Each structure stands twice: as structure tokens, then as C-alpha cells.
CSV table of N, CA, C and O in Angstrom, one decimal:
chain,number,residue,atom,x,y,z
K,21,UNK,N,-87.8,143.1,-29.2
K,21,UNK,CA,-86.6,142.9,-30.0
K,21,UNK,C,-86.7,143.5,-31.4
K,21,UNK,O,-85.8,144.2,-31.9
K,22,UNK,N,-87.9,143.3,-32.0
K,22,UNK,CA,-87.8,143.9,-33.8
K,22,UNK,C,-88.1,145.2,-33.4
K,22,UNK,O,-87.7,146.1,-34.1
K,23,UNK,N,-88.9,145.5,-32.3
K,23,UNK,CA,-89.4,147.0,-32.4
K,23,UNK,C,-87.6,147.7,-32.5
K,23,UNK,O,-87.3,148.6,-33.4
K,24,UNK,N,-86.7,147.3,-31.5
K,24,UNK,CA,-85.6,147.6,-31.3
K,24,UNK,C,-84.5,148.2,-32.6
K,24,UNK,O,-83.8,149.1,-32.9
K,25,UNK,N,-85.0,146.7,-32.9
K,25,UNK,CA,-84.2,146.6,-34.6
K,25,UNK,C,-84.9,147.8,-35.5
K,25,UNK,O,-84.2,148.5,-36.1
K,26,UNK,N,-85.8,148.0,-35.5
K,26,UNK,CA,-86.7,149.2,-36.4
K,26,UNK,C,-86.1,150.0,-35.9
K,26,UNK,O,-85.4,150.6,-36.7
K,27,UNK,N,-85.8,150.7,-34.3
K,27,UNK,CA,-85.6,151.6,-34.1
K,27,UNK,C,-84.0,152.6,-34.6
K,27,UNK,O,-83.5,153.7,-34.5
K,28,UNK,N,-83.5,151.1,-35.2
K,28,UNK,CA,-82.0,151.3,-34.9
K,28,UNK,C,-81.6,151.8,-36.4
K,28,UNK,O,-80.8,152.6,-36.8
K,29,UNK,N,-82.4,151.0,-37.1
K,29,UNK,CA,-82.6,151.1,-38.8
K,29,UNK,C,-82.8,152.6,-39.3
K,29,UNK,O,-82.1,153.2,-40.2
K,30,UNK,N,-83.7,153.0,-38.6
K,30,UNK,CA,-84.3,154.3,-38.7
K,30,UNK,C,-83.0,155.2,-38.3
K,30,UNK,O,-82.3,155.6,-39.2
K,31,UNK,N,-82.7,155.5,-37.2
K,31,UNK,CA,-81.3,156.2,-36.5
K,31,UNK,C,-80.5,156.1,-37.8
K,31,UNK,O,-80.1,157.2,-38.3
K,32,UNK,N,-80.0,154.7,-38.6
K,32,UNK,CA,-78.9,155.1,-39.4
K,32,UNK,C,-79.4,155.2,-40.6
K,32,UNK,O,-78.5,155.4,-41.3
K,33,UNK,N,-80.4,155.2,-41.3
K,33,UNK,CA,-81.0,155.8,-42.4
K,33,UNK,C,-81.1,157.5,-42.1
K,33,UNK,O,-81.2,158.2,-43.1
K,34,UNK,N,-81.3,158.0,-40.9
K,34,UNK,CA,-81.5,159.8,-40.9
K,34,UNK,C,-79.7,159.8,-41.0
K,34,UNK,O,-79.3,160.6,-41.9
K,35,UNK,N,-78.7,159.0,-40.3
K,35,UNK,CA,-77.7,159.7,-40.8
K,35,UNK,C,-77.1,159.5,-41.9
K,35,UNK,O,-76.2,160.2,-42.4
K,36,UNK,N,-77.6,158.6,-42.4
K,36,UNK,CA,-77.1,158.4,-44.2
K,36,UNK,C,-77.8,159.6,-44.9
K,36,UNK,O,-77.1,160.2,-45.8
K,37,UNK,N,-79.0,160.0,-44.7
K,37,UNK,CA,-79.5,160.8,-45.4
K,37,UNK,C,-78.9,162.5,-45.0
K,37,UNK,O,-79.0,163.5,-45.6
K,38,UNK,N,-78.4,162.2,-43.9
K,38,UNK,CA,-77.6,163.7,-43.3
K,38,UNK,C,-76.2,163.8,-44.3
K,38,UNK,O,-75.8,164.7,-45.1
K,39,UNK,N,-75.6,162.5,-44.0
K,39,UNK,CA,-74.4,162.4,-45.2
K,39,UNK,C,-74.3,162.5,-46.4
K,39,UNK,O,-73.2,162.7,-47.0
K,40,UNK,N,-75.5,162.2,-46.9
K,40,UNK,CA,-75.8,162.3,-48.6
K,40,UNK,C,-76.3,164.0,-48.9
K,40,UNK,O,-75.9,164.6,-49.9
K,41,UNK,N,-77.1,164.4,-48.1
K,41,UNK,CA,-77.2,165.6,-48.3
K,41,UNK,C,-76.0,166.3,-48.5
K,41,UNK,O,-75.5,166.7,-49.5
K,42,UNK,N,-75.4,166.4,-47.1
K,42,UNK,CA,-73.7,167.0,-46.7
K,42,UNK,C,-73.2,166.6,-48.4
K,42,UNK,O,-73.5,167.4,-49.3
K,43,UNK,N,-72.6,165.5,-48.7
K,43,UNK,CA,-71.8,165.0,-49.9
K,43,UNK,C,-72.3,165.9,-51.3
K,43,UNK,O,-71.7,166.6,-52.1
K,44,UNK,N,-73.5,165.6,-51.2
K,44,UNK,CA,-74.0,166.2,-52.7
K,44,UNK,C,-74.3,168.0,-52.0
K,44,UNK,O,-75.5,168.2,-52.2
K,45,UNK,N,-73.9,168.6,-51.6
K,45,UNK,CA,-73.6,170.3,-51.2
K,45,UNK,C,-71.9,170.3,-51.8
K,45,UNK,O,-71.5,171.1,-52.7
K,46,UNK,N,-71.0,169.0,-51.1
K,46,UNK,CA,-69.8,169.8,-51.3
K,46,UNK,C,-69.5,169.4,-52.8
K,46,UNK,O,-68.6,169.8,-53.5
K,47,UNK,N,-70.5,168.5,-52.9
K,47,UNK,CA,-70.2,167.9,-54.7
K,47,UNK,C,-70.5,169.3,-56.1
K,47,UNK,O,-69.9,169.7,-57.1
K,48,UNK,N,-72.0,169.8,-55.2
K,48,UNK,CA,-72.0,171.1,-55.9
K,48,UNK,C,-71.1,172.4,-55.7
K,48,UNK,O,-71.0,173.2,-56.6
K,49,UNK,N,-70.7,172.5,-54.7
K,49,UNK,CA,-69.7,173.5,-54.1
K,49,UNK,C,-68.3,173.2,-55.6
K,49,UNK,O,-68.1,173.9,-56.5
K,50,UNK,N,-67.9,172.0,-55.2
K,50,UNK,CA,-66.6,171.8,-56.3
K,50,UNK,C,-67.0,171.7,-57.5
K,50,UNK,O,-66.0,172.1,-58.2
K,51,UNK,N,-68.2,171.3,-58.4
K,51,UNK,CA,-68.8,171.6,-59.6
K,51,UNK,C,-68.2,173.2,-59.4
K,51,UNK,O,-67.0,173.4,-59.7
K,52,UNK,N,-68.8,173.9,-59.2
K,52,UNK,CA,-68.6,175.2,-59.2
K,52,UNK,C,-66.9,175.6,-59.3
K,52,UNK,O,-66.3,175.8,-60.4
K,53,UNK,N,-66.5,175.5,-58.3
K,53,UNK,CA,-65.3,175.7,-58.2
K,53,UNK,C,-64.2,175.1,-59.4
K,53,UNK,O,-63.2,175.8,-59.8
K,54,UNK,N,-64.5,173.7,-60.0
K,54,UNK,CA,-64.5,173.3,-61.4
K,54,UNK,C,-64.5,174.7,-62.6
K,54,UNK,O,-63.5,175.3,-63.0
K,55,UNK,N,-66.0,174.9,-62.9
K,55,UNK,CA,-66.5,175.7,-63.3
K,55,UNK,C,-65.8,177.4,-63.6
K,55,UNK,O,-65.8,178.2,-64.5
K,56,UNK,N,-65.3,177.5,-62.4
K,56,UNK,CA,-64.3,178.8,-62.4
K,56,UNK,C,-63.2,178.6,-62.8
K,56,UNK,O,-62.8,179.5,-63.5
K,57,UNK,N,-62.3,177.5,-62.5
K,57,UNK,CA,-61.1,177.0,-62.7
K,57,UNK,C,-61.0,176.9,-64.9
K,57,UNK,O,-60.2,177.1,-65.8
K,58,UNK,N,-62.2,176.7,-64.8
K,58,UNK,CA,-62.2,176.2,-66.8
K,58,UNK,C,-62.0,177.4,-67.2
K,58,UNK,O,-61.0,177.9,-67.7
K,59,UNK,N,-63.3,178.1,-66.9
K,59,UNK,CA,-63.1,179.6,-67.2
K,59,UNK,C,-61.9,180.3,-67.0
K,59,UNK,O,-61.7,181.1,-67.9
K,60,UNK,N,-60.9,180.5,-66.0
K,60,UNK,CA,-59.7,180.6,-66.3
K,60,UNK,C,-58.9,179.9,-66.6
K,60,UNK,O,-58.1,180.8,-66.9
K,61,UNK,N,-58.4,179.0,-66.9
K,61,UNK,CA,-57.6,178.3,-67.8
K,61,UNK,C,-58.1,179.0,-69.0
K,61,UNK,O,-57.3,179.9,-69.3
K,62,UNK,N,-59.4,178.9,-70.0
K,62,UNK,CA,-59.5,179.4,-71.1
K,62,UNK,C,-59.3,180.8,-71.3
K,62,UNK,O,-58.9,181.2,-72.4
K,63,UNK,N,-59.5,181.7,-70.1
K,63,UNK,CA,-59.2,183.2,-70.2
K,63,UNK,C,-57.6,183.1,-70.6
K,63,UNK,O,-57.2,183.2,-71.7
K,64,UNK,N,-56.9,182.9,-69.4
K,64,UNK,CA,-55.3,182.3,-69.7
K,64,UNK,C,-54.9,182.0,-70.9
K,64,UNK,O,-54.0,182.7,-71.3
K,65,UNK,N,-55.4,181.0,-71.6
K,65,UNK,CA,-55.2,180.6,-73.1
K,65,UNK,C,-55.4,181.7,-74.1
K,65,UNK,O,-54.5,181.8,-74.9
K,66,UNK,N,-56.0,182.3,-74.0
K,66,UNK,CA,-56.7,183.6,-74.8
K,66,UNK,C,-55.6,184.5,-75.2
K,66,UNK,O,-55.2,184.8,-76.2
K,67,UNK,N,-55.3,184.7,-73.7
K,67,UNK,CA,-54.6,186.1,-72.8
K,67,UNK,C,-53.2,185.5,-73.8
K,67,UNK,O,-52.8,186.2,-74.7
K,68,UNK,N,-52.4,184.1,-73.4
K,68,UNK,CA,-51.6,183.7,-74.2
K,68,UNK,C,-51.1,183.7,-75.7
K,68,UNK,O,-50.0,183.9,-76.2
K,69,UNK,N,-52.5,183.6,-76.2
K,69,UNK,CA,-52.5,183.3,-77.6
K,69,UNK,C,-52.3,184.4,-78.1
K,69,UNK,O,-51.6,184.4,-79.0
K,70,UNK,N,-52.9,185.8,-77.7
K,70,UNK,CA,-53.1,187.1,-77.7
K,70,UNK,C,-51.6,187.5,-77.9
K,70,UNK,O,-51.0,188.0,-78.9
K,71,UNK,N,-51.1,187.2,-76.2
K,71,UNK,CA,-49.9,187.5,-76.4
K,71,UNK,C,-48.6,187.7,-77.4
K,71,UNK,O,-47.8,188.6,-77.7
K,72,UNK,N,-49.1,186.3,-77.8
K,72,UNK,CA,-48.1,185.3,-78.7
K,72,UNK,C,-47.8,185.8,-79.7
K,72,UNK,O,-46.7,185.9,-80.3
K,73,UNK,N,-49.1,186.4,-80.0
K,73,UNK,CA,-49.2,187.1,-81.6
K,73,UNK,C,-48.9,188.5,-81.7
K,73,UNK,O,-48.2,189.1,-82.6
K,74,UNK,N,-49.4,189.0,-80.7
K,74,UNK,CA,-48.7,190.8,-80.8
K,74,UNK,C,-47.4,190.6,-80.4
K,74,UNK,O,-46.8,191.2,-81.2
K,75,UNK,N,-46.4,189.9,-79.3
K,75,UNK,CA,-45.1,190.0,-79.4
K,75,UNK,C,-44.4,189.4,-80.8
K,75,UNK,O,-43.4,189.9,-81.2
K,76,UNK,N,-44.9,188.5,-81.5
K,76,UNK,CA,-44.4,188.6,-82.7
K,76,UNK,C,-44.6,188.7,-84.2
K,76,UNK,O,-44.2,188.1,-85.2
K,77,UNK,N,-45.6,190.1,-83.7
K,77,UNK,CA,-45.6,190.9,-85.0
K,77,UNK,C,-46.4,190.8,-85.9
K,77,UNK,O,-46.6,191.7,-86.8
K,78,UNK,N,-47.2,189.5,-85.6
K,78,UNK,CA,-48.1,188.4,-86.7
K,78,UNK,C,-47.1,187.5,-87.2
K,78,UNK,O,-47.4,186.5,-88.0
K,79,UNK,N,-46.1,187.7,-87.0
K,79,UNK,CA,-45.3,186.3,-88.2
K,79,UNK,C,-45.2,185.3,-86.9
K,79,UNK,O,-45.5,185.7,-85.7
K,80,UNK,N,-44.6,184.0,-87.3
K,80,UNK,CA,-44.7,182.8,-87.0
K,80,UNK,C,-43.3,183.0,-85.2
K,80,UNK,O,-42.2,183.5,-85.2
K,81,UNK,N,-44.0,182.3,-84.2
K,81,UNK,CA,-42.7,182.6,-83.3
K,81,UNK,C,-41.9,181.9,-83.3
K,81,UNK,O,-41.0,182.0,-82.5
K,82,UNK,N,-41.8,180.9,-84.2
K,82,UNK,CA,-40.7,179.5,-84.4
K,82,UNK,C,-39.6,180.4,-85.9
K,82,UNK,O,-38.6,179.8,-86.4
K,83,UNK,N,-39.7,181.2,-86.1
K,83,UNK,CA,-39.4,181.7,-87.3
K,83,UNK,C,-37.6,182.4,-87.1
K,83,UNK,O,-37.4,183.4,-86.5
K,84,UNK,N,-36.6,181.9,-87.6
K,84,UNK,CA,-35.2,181.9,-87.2
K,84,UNK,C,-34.9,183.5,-87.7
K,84,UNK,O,-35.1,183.9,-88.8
K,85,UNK,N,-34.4,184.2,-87.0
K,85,UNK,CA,-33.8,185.7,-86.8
K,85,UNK,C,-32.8,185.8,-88.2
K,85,UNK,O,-32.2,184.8,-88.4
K,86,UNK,N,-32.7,186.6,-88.9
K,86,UNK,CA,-32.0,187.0,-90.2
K,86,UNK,C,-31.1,187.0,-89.8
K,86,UNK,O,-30.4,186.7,-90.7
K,87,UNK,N,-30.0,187.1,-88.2
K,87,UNK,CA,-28.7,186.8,-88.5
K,87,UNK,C,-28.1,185.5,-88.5
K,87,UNK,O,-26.9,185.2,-88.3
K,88,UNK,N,-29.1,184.5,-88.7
K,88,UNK,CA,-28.3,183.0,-88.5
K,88,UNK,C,-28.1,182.5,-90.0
K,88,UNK,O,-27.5,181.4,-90.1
């Protein structure tokens, strides 16, 4: 009977440790994928800010048009 019980303990400790492995791969997989996602958002931001400023000239874009 305890030999039994040992045997059964063992079976679900290999697949816990199959699942923890598995989990922490896809945990690093989306770290990564994270990681690229920041890096573009900040490229984006850049690319924006860049924008912002050569379409208006250097002066301010909130700045009201001389004919109003």
C-alpha cells in the first residue's frame, strides 16, 4: 500500500515538474515578446514626437493660425 502511495507521488511530481518547466519557457517566450512590444511603442513615440515637430515648423502645435 505505501509502496503504492510513493509510486503515485512520484508520477505527479514528474508532471508538475513537466508543467513548470512548460510555464516558465512560455513565461520567457512573452518576457520577450514584452520586450519588443516596449521597444516599439518607444520607437513609435520617437517617430511621433519627430513628426510633431518637423510638421510644425518648431513652433508650438496648439498655436492658433493668424487668421482667427
Amino acid at each position: 500500500m505505501n509502496e503504492d502511495r510513493i509510486i503515485e507521488l512520484e508520477i505527479k511530481i514528474a508532471y508538475q515538474e513537466d508543467l513548470l518547466q512548460a510555464l516558465n519557457k512560455i513565461v520567457g517566450q512573452q518576457q520577450q515578446q514584452i520586450d519588443r512590444l516596449e521597444a516599439t511603442c518607444r520607437m513609435l513615440n520617437e517617430r511621433i514626437k519627430s513628426l510633431s515637430v518637423e510638421g510644425s515648423g518648431g513652433e508650438s502645435v496648439e498655436e492658433v493660425p493668424p487668421h482667427y
